[in-house]
Coordinates of C-alpha atoms in Angstrom, one line a residue:
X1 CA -83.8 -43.9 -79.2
X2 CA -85.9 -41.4 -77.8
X3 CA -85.9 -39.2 -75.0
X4 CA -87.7 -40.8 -72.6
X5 CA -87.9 -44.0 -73.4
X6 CA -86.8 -46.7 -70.4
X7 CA -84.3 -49.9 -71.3
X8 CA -84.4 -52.2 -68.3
X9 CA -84.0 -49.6 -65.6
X10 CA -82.5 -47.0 -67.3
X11 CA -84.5 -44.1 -68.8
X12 CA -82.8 -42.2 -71.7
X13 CA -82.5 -37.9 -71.4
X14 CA -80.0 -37.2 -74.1
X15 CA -78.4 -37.9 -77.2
X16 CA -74.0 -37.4 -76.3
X17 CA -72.6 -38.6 -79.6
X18 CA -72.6 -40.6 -82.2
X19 CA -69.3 -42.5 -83.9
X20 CA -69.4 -45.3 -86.4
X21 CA -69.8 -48.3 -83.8
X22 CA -73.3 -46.4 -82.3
X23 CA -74.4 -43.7 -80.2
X24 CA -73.9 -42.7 -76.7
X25 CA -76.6 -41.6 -74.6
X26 CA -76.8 -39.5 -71.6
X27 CA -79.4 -41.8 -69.2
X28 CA -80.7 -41.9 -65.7
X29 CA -80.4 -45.6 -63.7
X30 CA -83.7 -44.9 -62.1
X31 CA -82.9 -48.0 -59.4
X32 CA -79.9 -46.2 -57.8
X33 CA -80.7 -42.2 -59.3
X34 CA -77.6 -42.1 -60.4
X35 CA -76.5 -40.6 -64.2
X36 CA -75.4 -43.3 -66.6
X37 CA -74.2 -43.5 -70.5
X38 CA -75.6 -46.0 -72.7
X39 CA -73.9 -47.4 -75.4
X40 CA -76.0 -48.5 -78.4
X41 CA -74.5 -50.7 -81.5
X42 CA -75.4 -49.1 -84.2
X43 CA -78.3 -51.0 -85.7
X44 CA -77.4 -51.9 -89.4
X45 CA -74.3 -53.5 -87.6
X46 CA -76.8 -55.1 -85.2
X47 CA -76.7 -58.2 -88.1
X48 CA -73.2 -58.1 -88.3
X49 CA -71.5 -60.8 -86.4
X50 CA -67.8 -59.4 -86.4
X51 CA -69.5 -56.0 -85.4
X52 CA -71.6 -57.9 -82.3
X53 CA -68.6 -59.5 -81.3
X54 CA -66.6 -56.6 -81.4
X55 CA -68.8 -54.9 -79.4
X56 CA -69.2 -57.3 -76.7
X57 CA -65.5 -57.6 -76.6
X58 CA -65.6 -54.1 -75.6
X59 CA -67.6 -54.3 -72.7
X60 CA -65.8 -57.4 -71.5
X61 CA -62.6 -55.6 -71.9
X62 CA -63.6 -52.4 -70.4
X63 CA -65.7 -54.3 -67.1
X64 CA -62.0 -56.5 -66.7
X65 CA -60.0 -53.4 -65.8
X66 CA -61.1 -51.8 -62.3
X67 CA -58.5 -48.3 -62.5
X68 CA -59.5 -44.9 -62.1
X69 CA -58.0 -44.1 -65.4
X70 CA -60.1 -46.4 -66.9
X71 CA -64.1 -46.3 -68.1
X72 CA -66.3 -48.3 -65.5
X73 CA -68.6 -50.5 -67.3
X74 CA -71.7 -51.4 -64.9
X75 CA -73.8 -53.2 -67.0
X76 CA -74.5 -54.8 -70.8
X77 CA -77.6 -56.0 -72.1
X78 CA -80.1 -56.7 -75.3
X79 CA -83.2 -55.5 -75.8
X80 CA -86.4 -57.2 -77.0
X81 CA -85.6 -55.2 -80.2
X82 CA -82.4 -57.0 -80.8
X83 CA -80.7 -53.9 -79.7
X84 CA -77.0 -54.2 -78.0
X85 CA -76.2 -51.9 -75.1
X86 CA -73.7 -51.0 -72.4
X87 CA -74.1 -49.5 -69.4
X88 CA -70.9 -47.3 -68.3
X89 CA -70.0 -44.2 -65.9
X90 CA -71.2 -40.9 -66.7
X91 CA -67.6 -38.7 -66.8
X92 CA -68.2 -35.0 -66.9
X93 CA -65.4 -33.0 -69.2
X94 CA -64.4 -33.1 -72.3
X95 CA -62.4 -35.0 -74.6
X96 CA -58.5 -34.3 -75.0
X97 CA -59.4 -34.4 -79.0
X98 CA -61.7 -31.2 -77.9
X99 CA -59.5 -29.8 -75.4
X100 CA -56.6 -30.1 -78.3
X101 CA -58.5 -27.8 -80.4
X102 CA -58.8 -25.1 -78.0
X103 CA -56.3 -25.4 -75.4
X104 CA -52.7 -25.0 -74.8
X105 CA -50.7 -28.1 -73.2
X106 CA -47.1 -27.1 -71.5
X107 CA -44.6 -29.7 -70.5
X108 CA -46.1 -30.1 -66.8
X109 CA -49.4 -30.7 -67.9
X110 CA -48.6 -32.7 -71.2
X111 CA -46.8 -35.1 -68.5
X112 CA -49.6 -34.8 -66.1
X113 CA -52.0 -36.6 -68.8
X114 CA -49.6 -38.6 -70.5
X115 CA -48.7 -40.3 -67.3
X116 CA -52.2 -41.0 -66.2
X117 CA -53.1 -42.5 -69.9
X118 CA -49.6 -44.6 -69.3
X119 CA -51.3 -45.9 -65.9
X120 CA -54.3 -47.1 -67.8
X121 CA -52.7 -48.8 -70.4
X122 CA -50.2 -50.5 -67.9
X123 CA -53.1 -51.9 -66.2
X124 CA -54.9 -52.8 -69.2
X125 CA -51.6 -54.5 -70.7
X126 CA -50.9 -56.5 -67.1
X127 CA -54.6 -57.7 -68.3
X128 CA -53.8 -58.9 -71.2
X129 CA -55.0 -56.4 -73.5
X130 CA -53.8 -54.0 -76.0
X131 CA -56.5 -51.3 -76.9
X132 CA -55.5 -50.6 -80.1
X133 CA -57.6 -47.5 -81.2
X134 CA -55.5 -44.9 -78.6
X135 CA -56.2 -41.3 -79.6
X136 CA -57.3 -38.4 -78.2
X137 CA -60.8 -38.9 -79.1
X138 CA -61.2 -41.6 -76.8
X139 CA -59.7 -40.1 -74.0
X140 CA -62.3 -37.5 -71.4
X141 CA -60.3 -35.1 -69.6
X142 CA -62.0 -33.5 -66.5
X143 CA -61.7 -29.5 -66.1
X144 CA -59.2 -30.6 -63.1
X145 CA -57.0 -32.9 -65.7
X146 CA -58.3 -36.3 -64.7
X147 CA -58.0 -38.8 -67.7
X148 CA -60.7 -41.6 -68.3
X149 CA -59.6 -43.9 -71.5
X150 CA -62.4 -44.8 -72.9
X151 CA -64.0 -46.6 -75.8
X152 CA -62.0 -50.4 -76.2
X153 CA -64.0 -51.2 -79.3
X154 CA -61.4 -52.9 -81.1
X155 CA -59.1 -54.2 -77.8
X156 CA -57.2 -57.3 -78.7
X157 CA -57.3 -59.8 -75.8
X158 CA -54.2 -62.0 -76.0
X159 CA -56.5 -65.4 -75.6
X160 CA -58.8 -64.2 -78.3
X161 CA -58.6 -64.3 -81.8
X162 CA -58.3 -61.7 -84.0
X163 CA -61.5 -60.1 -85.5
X164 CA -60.0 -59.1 -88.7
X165 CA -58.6 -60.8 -91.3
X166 CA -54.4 -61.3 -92.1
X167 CA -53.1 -57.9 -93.2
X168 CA -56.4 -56.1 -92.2
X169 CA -55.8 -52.5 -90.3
X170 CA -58.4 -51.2 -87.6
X171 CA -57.8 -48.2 -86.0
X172 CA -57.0 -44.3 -86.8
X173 CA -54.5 -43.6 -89.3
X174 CA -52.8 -40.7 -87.3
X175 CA -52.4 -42.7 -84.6
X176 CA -51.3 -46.5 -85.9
X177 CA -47.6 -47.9 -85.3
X178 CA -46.1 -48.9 -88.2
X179 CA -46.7 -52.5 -87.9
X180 CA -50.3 -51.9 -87.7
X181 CA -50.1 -50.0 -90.9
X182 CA -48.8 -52.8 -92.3
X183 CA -51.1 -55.5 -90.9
X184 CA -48.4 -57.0 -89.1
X185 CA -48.8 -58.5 -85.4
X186 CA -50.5 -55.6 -82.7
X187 CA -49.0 -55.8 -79.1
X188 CA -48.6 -53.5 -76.1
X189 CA -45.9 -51.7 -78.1
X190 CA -48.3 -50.4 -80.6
X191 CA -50.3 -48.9 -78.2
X192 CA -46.8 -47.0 -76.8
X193 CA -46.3 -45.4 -80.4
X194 CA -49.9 -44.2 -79.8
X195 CA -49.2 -42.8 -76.7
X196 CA -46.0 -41.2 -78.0
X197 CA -47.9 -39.6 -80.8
X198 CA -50.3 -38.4 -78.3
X199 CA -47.7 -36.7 -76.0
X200 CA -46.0 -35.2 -79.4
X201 CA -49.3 -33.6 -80.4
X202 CA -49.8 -32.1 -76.8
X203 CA -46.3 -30.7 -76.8
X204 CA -45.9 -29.4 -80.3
X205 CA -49.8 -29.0 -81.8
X206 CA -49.0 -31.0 -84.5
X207 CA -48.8 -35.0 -85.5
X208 CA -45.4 -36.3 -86.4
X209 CA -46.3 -37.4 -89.5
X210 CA -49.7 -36.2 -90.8
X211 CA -50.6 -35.5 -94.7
X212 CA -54.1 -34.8 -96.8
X213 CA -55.8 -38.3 -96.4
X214 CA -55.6 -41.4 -94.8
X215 CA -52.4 -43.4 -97.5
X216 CA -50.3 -40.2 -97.2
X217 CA -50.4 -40.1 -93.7
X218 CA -49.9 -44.4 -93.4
X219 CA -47.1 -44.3 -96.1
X220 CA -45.5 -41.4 -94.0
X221 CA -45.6 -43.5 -90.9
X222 CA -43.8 -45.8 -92.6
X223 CA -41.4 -44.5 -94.5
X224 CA -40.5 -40.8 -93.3
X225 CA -38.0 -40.0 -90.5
X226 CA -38.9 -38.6 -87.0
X227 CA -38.8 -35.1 -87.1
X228 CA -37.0 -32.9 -84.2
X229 CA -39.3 -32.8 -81.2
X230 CA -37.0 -30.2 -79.8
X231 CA -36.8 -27.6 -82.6
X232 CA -40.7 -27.5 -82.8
X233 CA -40.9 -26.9 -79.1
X234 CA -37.1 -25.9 -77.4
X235 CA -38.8 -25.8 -74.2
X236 CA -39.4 -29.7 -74.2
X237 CA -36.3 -30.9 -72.0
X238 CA -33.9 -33.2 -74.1
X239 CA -34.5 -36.1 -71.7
X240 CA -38.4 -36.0 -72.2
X241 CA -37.8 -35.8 -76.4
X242 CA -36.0 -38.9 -75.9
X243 CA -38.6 -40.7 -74.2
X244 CA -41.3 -39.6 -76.4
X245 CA -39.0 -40.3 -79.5
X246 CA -38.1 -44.0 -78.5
X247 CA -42.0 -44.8 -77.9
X248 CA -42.4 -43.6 -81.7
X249 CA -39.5 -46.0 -83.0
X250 CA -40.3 -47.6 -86.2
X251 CA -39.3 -50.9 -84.7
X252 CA -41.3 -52.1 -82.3
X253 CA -38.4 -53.9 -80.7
X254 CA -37.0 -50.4 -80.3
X255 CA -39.9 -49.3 -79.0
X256 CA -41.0 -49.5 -75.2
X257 CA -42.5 -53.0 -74.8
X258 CA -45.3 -52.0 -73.3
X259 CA -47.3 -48.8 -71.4
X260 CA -45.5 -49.9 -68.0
X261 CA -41.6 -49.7 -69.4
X262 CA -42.9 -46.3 -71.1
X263 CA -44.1 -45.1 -67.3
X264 CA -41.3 -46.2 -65.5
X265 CA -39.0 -44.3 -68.0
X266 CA -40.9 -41.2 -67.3
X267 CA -40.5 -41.9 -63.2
X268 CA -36.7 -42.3 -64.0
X269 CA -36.2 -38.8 -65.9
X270 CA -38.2 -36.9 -63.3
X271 CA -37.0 -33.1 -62.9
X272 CA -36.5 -33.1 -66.8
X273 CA -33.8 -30.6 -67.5
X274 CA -34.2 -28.0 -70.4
X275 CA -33.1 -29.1 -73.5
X276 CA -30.1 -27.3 -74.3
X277 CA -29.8 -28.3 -78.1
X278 CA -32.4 -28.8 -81.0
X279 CA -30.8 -32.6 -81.5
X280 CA -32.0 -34.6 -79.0
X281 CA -34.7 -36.5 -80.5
X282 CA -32.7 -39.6 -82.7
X283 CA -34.0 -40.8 -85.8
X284 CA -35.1 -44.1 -85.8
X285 CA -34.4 -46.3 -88.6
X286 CA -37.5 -48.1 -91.1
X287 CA -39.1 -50.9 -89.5
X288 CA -38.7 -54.5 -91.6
X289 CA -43.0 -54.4 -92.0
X290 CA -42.5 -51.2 -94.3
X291 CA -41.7 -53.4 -97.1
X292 CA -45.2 -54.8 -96.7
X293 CA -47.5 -51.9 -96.8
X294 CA -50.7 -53.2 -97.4
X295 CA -51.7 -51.4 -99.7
X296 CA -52.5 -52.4 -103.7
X297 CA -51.1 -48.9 -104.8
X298 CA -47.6 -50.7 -105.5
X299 CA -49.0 -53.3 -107.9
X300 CA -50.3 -50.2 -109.8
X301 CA -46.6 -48.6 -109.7
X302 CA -45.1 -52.0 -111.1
X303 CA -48.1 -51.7 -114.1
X304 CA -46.9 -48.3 -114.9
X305 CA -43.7 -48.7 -115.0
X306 CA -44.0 -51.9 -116.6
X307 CA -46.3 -49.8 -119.2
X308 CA -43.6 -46.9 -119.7
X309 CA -40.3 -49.5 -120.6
X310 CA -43.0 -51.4 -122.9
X311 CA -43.6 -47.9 -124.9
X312 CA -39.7 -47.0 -124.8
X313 CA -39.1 -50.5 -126.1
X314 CA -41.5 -49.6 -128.9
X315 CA -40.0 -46.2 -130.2
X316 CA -37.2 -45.5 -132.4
X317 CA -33.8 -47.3 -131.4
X318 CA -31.8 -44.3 -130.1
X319 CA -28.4 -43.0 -131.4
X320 CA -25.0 -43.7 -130.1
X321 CA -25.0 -40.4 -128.2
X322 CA -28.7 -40.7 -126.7
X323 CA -27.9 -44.0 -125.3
X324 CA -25.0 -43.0 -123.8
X325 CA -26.8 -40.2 -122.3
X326 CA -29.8 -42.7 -121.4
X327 CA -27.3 -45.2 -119.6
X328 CA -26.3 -42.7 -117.1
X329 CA -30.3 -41.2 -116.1
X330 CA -33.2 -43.8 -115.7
X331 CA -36.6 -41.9 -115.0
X332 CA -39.4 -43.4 -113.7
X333 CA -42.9 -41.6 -114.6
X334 CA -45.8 -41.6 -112.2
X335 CA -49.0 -41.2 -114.2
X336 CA -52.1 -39.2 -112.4
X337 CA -54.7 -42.4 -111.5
X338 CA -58.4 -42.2 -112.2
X339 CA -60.8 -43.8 -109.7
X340 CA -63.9 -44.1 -110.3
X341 CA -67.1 -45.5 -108.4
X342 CA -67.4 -42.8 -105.5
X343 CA -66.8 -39.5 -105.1
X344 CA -65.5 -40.5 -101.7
X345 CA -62.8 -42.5 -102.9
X346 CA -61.6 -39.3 -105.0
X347 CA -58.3 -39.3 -102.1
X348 CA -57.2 -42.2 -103.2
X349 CA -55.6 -40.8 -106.6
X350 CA -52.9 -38.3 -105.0
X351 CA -53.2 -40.6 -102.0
X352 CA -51.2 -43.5 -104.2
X353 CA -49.1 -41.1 -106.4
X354 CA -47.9 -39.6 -103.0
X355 CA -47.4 -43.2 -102.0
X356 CA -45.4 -44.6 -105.1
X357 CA -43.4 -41.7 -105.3
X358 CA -42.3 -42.3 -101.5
X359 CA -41.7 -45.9 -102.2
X360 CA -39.9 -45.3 -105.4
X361 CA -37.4 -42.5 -103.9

C-alpha cells in the first residue's frame, strides 16, 4: 500500500511492520481524526483459504474480548482489490521483544507485566479462547509499563475447529508447551507455559530451554529438565520460582489450568520473600506427548541404526574374547545427515543429530 492512499475511510501515512501473516500500517480514520493501525493479509495468502480464515478468526477473536490489556479491533473489511484488512487501536510503545533487547526487568516490574498479560489471557480464556502464539513479540509495552496483547492470528476458539491438520504445530518454537510441540491437544494451559517462559526470560535474560535452531530447541522442550530459576537470578524469591516453575510443567495437568489459576496464584504469594536457597524451582518430570515428537528425524535414527547392526552382521564373526567384550558395551552411531534441496533447510542436519542423540540417551 501506499502512503496516501484511502481504504474506506481510512487514509494510510506509514508502513509499522511487516511479519509473515501481512503488514501493519500506521493510518488516519479521517471520519473521527483519530490514528488507527491497519492490518493487511499478506496478498499471496490472499488465495489461501486456511490463511483467510485464519485471519478473520483473528479479528473475531480480538473484537470478542473488551479488556484494557487486550488489542481493540474497531473495524474489518475487503477491498475491491480482494484485499483483507483490520482496523485496530493505534498503541504507542514498544514491544516487550524490543524492550527485552535493551532493557533490564527486576522482580517488581517482571510481576507488574506478567500480571497484566495474566489479566488478558484470563479474560480471553473465560471467552473461550486460547491464543496460542504468546511471546514477547506480540505483546506492546507503553514507556509507563502498560501491556496490550496483541496479534491472535492463530487463537483457537473452543466451538471452532482446528485450522491445522492432526499433529500440525503453529506457533514460535521458544515459546510452545510441550504438547504443542508434539501436536497434541492446545488449551488454556499452553498458553500458561508461554506465559511462564515469558516471566523466566524477564527475570533471568535467558529462555529455559533455547538451542541453534528451531528441532533443538522443540526436542529440548521436550525432553530436558527445568533448569534452577533461582541460581540464574538469587534475587527471584523462592515462592515466585515456584510459580513460574509449575506454569512451565511438562504436564499440562501439572501445569496451571488456565491464565486465571496462574493469576490467582501470584495474588496468593504477594510480598514474595527472598529466596534463601538456589533449590526452589522443582523439576518437573517428561510429559507422556514426548514420546510423540512430531518429527520424522526418529524414523531416520531407526534407518541408521537399523543400517549399522546390518553391516556388523556382515563382518567377520568375532572371537571368544571380543564378544565377551561386545556383550557388556552396545554403541549406537549417529551418522552426519545430508539435506539437500535448500540452503534454508541446512539446520535441519545438526538439528536431528542433536535430536536423536537426545532421544537415544
Amino acid at each position: 500500500m501506499r502512503t496516501g492512499t484511502t481504504i474506506a475511510h481510512y487514509r494510510i501515512a506509514e508502513l509499522l511492520g511487516q511479519g509473515g501473516m501481512g503488514d501493519v500500517y500506521r493510518a488516519v480514520d479521517t471520519r473521527l481524526d483519530r490514528p488507527v493501525a491497519l492490518k493487511f493479509l499478506a496478498r499471496h495468502l490472499v488465495s489461501d483459504p486456511d490463511a483467510k480464515e485464519r485471519f478473520i478468526r483473528e479479528a473475531k477473536a480480538a473484537s470478542a474480548l473488551d479488556h484494557p490489556n487486550i488489542c481493540t479491533i474497531h473495524d474489518f473489511g475487503e477491498t475491491a482489490e480482494g484485499d483483507l484488512y483490520m482496523v485496530m487501536a493505534l498503541y504507542e510503545g514498544r514491544t516487550l521483544s524490543e524492550r527485552l533487547k535493551a532493557e533490564s526487568f527486576d522482580v517488581d516490574r517482571t510481576l507488574r507485566i506478567v500480571r497484566q498479560l495474566a489479566r488478558a489471557l484470563r479474560r480471553a480464556h473465560a471467552g473461550g479462547i486460547v491464543h496460542r502464539d504468546l511471546k514477547p513479540a506480540n505483546v506492546m509495552v507503553s514507556d509507563e509499563d502498560a501491556v496490550r496483547l496483541l496479534d491472535f492470528g492463530i487463537a483457537k476458539l473452543h466451538s471452532a475447529h482446528t485450522l491445522t491438520r492432526t499433529g500440525a504445530t503453529v506457533g514460535t518454537a521458544a515459546y510452545m508447551s510441550p504438547e504443542q510441540a508434539a501436536g497434541d491437544e492446545v488449551t488454556a494451559a499452553s498458553d500458561v507455559w508461554a506465559l511462564g517462559v515469558i516471566a523466566w526470560q524477564m527475570l533471568t535474560g535467558s529462555l529455559p530451554f533455547d538451542g541453534s535452531n528451531p528441532l533443538v530447541v522443540l526436542n529440548r522442550i521436550l525432553t530436558s529438565d527445568l533448569p534452577d530459576l533461582t541460581a540464574l537470578n538469587p534475587a527471584v524469591p523462592a515462592a515466585l520460582a515456584a510459580i513460574v516453575g509449575r506454569a512451565l510443567a511438562k504436564d499440562p495437568r501439572e501445569r496451571y489450568a488456565d491464565a486465571g489459576s496462574f493469576l490467582e496464584a501470584l495474588d496468593a504469594a504477594s510480598g514474595f520473600a527472598p529466596a534463601t536457597a538456589p533449590s526452589g524451582t522443582r523439576a518437573f518430570s517428561r510429559a507422556p506427548g514426548a514420546r510423540r515428537l512430531v518429527l520424522w528425524g526418529l524414523a531416520a535414527a531407526v534407518v541408521v541404526t537399523a543400517g549399522i547392526a546390518a553391516l556388523a552382521t556382515r563382518g567377520a564373526r568375532p572371537s571368544a574374547e571380543a564378544a565377551a567384550e561386545e556383550d557388556t558395551r552396545n554403541v549406537v552411531a549417529i551418522l552426519p545427515f545430508t539435506v539437500s534441496g535448500s540452503d534454508e533447510l541446512a539446520y535441519l542436519s545438526e538439528g536431528l543429530m542433536d535430536l536423536i542423540g537426545g532421544r537415544l540417551d
